[in-house]
Short mmCIF file of C-alpha atoms in Angstrom, two decimals:
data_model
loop_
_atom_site.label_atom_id
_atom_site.label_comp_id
_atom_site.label_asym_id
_atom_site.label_seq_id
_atom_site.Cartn_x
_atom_site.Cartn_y
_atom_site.Cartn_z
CA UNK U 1 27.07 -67.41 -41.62
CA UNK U 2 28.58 -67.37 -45.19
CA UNK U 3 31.97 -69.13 -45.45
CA UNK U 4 32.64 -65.37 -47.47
CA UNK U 5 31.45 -63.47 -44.62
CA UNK U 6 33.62 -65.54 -42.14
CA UNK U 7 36.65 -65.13 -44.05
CA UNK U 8 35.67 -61.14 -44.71
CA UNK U 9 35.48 -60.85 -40.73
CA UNK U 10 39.10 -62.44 -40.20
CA UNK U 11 40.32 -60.07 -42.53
CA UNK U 12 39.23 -57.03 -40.80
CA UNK U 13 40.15 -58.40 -37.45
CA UNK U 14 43.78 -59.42 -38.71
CA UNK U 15 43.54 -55.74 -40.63
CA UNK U 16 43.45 -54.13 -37.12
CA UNK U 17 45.49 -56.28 -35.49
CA UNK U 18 47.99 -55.34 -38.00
CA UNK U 19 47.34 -52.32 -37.70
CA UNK U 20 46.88 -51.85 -33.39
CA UNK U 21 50.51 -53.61 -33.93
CA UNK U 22 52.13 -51.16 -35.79
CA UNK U 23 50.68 -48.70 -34.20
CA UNK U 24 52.22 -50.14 -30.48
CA UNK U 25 55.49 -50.75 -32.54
CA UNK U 26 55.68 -46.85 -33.87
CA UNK U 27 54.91 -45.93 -30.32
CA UNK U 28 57.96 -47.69 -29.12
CA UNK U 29 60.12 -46.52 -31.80
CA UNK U 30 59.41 -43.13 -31.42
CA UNK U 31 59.38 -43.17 -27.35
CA UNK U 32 62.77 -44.49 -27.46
CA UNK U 33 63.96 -42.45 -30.64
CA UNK U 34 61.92 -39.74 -31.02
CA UNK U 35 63.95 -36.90 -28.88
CA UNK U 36 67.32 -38.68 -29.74
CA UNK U 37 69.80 -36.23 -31.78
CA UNK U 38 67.34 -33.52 -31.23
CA UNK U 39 68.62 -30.21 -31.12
CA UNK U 40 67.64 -26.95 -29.55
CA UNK U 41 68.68 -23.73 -29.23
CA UNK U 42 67.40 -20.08 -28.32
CA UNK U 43 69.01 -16.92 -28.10
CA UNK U 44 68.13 -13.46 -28.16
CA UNK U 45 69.71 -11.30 -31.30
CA UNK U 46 70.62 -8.34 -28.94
CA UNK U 47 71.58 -9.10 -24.92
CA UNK U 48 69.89 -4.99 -24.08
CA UNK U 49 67.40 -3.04 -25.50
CA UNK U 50 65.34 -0.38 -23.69
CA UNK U 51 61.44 -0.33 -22.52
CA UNK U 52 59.49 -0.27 -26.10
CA UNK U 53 62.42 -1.08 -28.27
CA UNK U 54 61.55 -4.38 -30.57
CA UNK U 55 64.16 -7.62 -30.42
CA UNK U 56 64.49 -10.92 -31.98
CA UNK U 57 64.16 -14.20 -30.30
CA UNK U 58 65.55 -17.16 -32.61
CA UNK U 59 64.55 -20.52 -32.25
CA UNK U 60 66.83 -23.05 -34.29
CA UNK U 61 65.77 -27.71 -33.74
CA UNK U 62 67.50 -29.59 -35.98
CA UNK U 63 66.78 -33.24 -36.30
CA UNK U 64 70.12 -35.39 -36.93
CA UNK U 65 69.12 -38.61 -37.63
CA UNK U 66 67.37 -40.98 -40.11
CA UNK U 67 63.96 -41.27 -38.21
CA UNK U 68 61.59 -38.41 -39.37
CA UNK U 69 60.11 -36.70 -36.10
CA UNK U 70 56.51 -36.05 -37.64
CA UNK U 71 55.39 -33.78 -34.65
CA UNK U 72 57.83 -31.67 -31.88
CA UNK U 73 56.34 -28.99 -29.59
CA UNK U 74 58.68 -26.50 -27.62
CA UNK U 75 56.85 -25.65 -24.98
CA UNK U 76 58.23 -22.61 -22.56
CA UNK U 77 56.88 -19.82 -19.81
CA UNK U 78 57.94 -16.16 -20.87
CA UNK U 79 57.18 -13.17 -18.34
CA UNK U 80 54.52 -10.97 -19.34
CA UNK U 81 56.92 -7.90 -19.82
CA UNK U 82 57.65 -8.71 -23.22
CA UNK U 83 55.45 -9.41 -25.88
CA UNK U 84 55.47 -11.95 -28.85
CA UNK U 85 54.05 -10.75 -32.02
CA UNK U 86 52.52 -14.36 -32.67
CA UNK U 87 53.04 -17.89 -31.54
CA UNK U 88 52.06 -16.74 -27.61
CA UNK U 89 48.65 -17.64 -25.75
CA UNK U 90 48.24 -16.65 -22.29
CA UNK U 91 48.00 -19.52 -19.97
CA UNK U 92 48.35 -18.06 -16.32
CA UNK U 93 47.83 -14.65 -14.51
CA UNK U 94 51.48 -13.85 -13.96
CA UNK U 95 53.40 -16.11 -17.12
CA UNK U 96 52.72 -16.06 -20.96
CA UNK U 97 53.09 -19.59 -22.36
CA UNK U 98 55.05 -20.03 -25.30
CA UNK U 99 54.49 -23.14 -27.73
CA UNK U 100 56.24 -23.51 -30.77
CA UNK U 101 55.54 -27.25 -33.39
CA UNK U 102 57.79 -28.39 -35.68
CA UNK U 103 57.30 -30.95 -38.33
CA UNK U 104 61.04 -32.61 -38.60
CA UNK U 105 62.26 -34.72 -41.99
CA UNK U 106 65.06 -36.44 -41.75
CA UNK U 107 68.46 -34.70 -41.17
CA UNK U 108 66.45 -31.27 -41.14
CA UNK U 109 66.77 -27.90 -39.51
CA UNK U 110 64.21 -25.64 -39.03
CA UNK U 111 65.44 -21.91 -37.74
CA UNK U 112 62.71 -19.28 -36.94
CA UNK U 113 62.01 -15.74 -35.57
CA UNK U 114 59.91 -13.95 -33.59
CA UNK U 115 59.82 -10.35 -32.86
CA UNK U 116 59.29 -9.55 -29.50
CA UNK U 117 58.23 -5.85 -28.39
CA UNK U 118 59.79 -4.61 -24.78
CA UNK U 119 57.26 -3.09 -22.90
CA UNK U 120 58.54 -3.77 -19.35
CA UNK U 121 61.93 -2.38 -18.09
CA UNK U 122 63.22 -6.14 -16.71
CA UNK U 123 65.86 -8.64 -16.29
CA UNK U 124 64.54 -11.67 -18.85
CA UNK U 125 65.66 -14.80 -18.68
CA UNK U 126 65.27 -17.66 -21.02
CA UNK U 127 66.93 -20.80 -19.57
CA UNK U 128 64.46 -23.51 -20.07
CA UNK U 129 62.03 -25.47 -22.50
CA UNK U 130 60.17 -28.72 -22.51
CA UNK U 131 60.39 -30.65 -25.91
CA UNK U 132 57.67 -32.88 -26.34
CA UNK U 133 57.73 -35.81 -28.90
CA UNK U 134 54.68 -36.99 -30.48
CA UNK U 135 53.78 -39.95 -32.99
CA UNK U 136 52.42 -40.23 -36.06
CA UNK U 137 48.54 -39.52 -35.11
CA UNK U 138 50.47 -36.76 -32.83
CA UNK U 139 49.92 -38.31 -29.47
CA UNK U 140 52.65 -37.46 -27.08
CA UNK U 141 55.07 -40.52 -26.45
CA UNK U 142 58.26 -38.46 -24.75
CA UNK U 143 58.78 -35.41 -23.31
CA UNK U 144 62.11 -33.98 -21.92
CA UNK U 145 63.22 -30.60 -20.23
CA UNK U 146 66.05 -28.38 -21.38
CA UNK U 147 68.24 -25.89 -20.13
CA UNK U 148 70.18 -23.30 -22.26
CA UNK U 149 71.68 -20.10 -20.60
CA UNK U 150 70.24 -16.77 -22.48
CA UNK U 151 69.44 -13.11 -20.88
CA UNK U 152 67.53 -10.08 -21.95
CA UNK U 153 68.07 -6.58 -20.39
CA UNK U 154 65.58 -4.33 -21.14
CA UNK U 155 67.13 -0.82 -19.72
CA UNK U 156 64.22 2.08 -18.21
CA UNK U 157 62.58 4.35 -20.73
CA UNK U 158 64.86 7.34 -21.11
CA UNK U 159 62.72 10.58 -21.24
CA UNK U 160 64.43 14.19 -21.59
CA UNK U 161 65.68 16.10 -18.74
CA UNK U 162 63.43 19.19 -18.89
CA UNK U 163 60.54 16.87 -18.33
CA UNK U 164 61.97 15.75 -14.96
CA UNK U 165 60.70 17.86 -12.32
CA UNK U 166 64.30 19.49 -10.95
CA UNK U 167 63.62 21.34 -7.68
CA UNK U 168 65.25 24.45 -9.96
CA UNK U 169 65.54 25.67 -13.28
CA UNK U 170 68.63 26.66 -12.43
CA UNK U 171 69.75 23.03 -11.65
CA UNK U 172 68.20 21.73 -15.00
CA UNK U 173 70.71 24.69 -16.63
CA UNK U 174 73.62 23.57 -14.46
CA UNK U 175 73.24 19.86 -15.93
CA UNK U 176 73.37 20.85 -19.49
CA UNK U 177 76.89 22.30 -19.95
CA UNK U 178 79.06 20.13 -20.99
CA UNK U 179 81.72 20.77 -18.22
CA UNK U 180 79.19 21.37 -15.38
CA UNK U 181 80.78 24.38 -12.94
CA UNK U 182 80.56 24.14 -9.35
CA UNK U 183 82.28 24.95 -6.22
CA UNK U 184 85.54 22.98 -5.27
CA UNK U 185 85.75 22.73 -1.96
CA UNK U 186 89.33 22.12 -2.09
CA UNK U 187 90.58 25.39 -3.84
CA UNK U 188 90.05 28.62 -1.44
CA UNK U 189 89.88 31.83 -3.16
CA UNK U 190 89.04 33.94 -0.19
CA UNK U 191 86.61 35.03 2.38
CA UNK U 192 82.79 35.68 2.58
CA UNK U 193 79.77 36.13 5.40
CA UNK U 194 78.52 32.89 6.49
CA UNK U 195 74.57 32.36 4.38
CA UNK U 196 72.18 29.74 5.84
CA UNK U 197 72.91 26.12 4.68
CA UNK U 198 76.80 26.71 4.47
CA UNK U 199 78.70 23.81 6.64
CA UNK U 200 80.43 24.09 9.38
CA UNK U 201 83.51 23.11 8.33
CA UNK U 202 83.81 25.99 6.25
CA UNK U 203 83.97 28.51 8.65
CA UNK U 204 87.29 30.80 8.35
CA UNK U 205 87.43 31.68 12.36
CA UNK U 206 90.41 33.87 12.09
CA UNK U 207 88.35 35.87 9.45
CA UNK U 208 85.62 35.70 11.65
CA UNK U 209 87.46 37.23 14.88
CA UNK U 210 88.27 40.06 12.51
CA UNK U 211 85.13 40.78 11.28
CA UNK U 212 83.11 40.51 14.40
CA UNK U 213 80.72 38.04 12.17
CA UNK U 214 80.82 34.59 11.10
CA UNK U 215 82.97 34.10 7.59
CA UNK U 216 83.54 31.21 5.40
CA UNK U 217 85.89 29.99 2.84
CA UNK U 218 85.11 31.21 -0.46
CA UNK U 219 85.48 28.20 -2.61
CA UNK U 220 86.90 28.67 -6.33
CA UNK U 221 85.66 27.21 -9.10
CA UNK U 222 86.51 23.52 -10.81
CA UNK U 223 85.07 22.22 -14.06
CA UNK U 224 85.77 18.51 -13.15
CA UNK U 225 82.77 17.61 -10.64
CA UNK U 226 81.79 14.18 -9.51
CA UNK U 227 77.88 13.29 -9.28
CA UNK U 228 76.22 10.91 -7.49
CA UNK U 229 72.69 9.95 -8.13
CA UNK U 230 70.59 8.65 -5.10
CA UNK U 231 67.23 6.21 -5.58
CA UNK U 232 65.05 5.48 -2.47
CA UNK U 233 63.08 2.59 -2.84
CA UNK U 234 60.79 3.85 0.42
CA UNK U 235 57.10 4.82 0.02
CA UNK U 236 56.20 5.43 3.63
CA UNK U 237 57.72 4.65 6.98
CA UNK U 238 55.86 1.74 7.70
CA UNK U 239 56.73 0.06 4.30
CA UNK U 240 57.70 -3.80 4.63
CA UNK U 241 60.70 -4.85 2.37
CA UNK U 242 58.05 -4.73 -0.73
CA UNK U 243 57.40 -1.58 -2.34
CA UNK U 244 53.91 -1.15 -2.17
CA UNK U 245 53.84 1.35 -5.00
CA UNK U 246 55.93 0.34 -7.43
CA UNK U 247 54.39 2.58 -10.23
CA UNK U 248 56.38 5.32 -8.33
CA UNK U 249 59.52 3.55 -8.14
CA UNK U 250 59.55 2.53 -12.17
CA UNK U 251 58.91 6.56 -12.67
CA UNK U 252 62.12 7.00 -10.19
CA UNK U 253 64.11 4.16 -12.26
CA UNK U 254 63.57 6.00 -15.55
CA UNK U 255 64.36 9.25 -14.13
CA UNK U 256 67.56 7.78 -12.64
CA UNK U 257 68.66 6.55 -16.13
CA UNK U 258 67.39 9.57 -18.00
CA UNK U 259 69.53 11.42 -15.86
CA UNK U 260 72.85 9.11 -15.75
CA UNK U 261 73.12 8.83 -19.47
CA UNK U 262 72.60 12.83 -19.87
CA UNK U 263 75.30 13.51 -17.28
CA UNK U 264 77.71 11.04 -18.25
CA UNK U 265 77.03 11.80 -22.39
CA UNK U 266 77.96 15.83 -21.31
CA UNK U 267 80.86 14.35 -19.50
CA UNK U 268 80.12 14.27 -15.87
CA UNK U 269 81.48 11.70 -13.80
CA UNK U 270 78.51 10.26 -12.41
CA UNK U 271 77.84 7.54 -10.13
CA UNK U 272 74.46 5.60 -8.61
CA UNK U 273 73.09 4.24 -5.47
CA UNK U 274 69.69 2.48 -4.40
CA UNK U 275 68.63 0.34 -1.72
CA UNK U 276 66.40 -0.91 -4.04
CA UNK U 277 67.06 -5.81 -4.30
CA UNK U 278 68.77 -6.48 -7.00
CA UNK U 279 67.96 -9.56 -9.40
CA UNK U 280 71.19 -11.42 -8.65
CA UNK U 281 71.95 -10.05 -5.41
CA UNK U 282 68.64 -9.75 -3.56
CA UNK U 283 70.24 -9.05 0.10
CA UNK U 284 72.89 -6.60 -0.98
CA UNK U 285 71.92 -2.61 -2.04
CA UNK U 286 73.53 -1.31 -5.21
CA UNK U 287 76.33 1.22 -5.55
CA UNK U 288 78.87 2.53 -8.21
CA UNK U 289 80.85 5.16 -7.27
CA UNK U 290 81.27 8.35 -9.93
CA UNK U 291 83.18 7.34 -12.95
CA UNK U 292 82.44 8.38 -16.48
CA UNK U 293 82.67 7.09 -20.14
CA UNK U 294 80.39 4.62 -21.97
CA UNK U 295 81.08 1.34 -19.43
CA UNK U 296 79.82 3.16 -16.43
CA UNK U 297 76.72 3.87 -18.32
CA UNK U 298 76.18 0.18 -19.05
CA UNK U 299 76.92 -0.59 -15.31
CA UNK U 300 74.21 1.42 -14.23
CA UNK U 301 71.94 0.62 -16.70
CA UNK U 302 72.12 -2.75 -15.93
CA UNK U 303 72.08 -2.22 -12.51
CA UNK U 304 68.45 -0.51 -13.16
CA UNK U 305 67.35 -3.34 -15.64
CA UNK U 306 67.95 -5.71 -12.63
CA UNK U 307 65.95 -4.02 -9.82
CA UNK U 308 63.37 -6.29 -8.08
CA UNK U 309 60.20 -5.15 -6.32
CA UNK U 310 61.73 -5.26 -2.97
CA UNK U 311 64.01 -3.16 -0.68
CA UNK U 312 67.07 -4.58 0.36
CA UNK U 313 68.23 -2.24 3.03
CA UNK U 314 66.67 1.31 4.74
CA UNK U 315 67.70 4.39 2.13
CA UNK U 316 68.86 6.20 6.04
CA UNK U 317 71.53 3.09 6.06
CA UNK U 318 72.82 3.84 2.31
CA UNK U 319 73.30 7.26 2.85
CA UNK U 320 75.23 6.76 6.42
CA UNK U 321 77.40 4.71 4.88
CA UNK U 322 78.60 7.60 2.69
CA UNK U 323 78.43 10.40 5.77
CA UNK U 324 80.45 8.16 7.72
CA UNK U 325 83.24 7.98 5.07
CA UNK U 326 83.62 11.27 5.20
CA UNK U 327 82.05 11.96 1.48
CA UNK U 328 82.39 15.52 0.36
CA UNK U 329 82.34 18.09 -2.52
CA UNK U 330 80.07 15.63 -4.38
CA UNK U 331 76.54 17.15 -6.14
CA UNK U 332 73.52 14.50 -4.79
CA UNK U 333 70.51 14.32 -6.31
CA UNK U 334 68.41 12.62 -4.63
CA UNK U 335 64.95 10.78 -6.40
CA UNK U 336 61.92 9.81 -3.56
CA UNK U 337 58.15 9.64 -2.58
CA UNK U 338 58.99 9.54 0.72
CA UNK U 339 62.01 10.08 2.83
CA UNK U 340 62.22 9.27 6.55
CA UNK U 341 62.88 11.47 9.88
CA UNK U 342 66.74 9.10 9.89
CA UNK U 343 67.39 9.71 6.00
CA UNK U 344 67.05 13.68 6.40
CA UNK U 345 69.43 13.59 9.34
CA UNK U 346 72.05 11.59 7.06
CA UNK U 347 71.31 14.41 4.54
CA UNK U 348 72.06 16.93 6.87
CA UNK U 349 75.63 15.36 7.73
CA UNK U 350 76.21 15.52 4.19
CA UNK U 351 75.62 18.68 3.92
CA UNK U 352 77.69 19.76 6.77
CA UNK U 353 80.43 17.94 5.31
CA UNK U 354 80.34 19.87 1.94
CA UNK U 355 78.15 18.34 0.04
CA UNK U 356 75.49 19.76 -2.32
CA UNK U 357 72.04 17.76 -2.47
CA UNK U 358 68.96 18.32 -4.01
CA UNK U 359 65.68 16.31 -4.10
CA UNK U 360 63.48 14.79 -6.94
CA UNK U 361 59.77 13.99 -5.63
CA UNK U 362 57.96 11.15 -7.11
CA UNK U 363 54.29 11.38 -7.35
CA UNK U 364 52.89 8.38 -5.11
CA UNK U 365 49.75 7.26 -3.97
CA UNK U 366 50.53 5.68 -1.05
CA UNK U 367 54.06 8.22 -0.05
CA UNK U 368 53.88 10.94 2.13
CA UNK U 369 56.22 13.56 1.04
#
């Protein structure tokens, strides 16, 4: 061999070494430096929205330091029930994965959007990310998980009221005045013959010794009436604690709200109960007694954007509760697929005790109504 070749060949071998060595030396630089001063942030441009209204996600990484970071993936799982206009690739059945790379210069900051269409009523939260490092040829050297505290609330689709199947016409005209008129049982205006479905406790029996028939107090008329708003999370009597239809239940939820925010816009106090789990209190069902203005709304609404899958208690148990405290002179609507033989005796009692209540049926597959 050529004393040229020889030397030729030492070159190219001391080349790569060179070269293998900066390689191993930029691989140590940027394992140990490559995430350090590396910001990253997420939040959501509006905390509510309802089912099909658009948001904005932000993204913002800076990099705060002299050493360029020359590749920087955000990687991320976001629930199905919203979806990203770009920058989103489905990875598994139940989770969208989310990966966003960044090219960072020195000292730089990089802030982007992405519009993200609601199309599942939900509780969303986005508390974590993995940032992953990579080198100059973009192999990964570092990786490092994140946590950052931001929520979504995507309230139920509200649909109008004369497309909710009311057990009356009458009741769907009753809702609509702005000071809804009904009975209040606490201001007697007289006497009248006892009618089928009237509770005992009205009963006038002085009246009735007189008249040789049974009478009842004749109830005058108030225009301040509380409302209360009942959601059974039940499809059938042998349902476990997971609703086994919950297309049913998300048509119940959206009548629920539809029916809330009409009330309490026309100014009816209006309250809301479900034994429905909710997202941060899984064991406990969900009440608010009747109030009105614009903060109950929110209460309930966010009380409906939380609601799991699962029932938390029996609806006969949520409705005793309110029989045994003596609840009266309080208009009930009630919205189910099914209800059980325990949860019409409880509706009975509340009846009897002065109560008005009506029933919504949901359409369900699996229900027996």
């Amino acid at each position: 061999m050529k004393v040229m070749d020889k030397v030729v060949i030492a070159r190219i071998i001391l080349a790569a070494i060179s070269v293998f060595a900066l390689y191993i030396i930029q691989c140590i630089i940027y394992r140990k430096f490559g995430l350090r001063n590396i910001t990253y942030e997420r939040w959501i441009g509006s905390p509510d929205a309802f089912e099909g209204d658009c948001v904005q996600m932000i993204e913002r990484v800076s990099n705060k330091k002299l050493l360029p970071v020359p590749y920087l993936q955000v990687d991320s799982l976001i629930d199905p029930g919203l979806k990203f206009e770009r920058k989103v690739k489905v990875d598994v059945k139940y989770d969208q994965y989310m990966n966003s790379m960044f090219n960072l210069f020195p000292y730089t900051r990089i802030t982007r959007r992405h519009t993200i269409k609601c199309i599942k009523r939900g509780c969303y939260d986005f508390d974590n990310a993995t940032l992953i490092a990579g080198d100059i040829l973009g192999f990964e050297v570092n990786r490092e998980d994140i946590k950052f505290n931001s929520r979504l609330l995507v309230f139920p689709r509200i649909i109008p009221v004369d497309r909710i199947p009311f057990p009356s016409h009458n009741y769907i005209g009753n809702v609509s005045v702005k000071r809804w008129i009904v009975e209040d049982p606490f201001m007697v205006s007289g006497v009248r013959e006892y009618r089928y479905g009237d509770p005992l406790n009205r009963i006038n029996w002085n009246a009735t010794a007189k008249a040789g028939n049974l009478q009842v107090h004749k109830q005058d008329y108030s225009a301040d009436p509380e409302f209360m708003i009942y959601l059974n999370y039940e499809i059938s009597d042998d349902m476990w604690d997971v609703v086994t239809d919950m297309d049913a239940i998300e048509t119940g939820i959206s009548y629920a709200a539809s029916i809330a925010q009409y009330a309490i816009e026309n100014g009816i106090k209006t309250g809301f109960a479900c034994n429905g789990a909710n997202r941060d209190n899984p064991r406990e069902w969900v009440k608010y007694p009747p109030e009105g203005g614009s903060a109950q709304l929110y209460r309930i609404m966010e009380c409906l954007a939380g609601l799991t899958s699962k029932r938390s208690v029996s609806f006969s148990a949520v409705l005793k509760e309110d029989a045994d405290a003596g609840m009266t002179g309080m208009d009930i609507i009630i919205i189910a697929a099914y209800i059980s033989d325990k949860a019409y005796e409880q509706i009975d009692i509340l009846k009897m005790l002065g109560n008005s209540v009506e029933i919504i049926w949901l359409e369900s597959k699996r229900g027996d109504q």
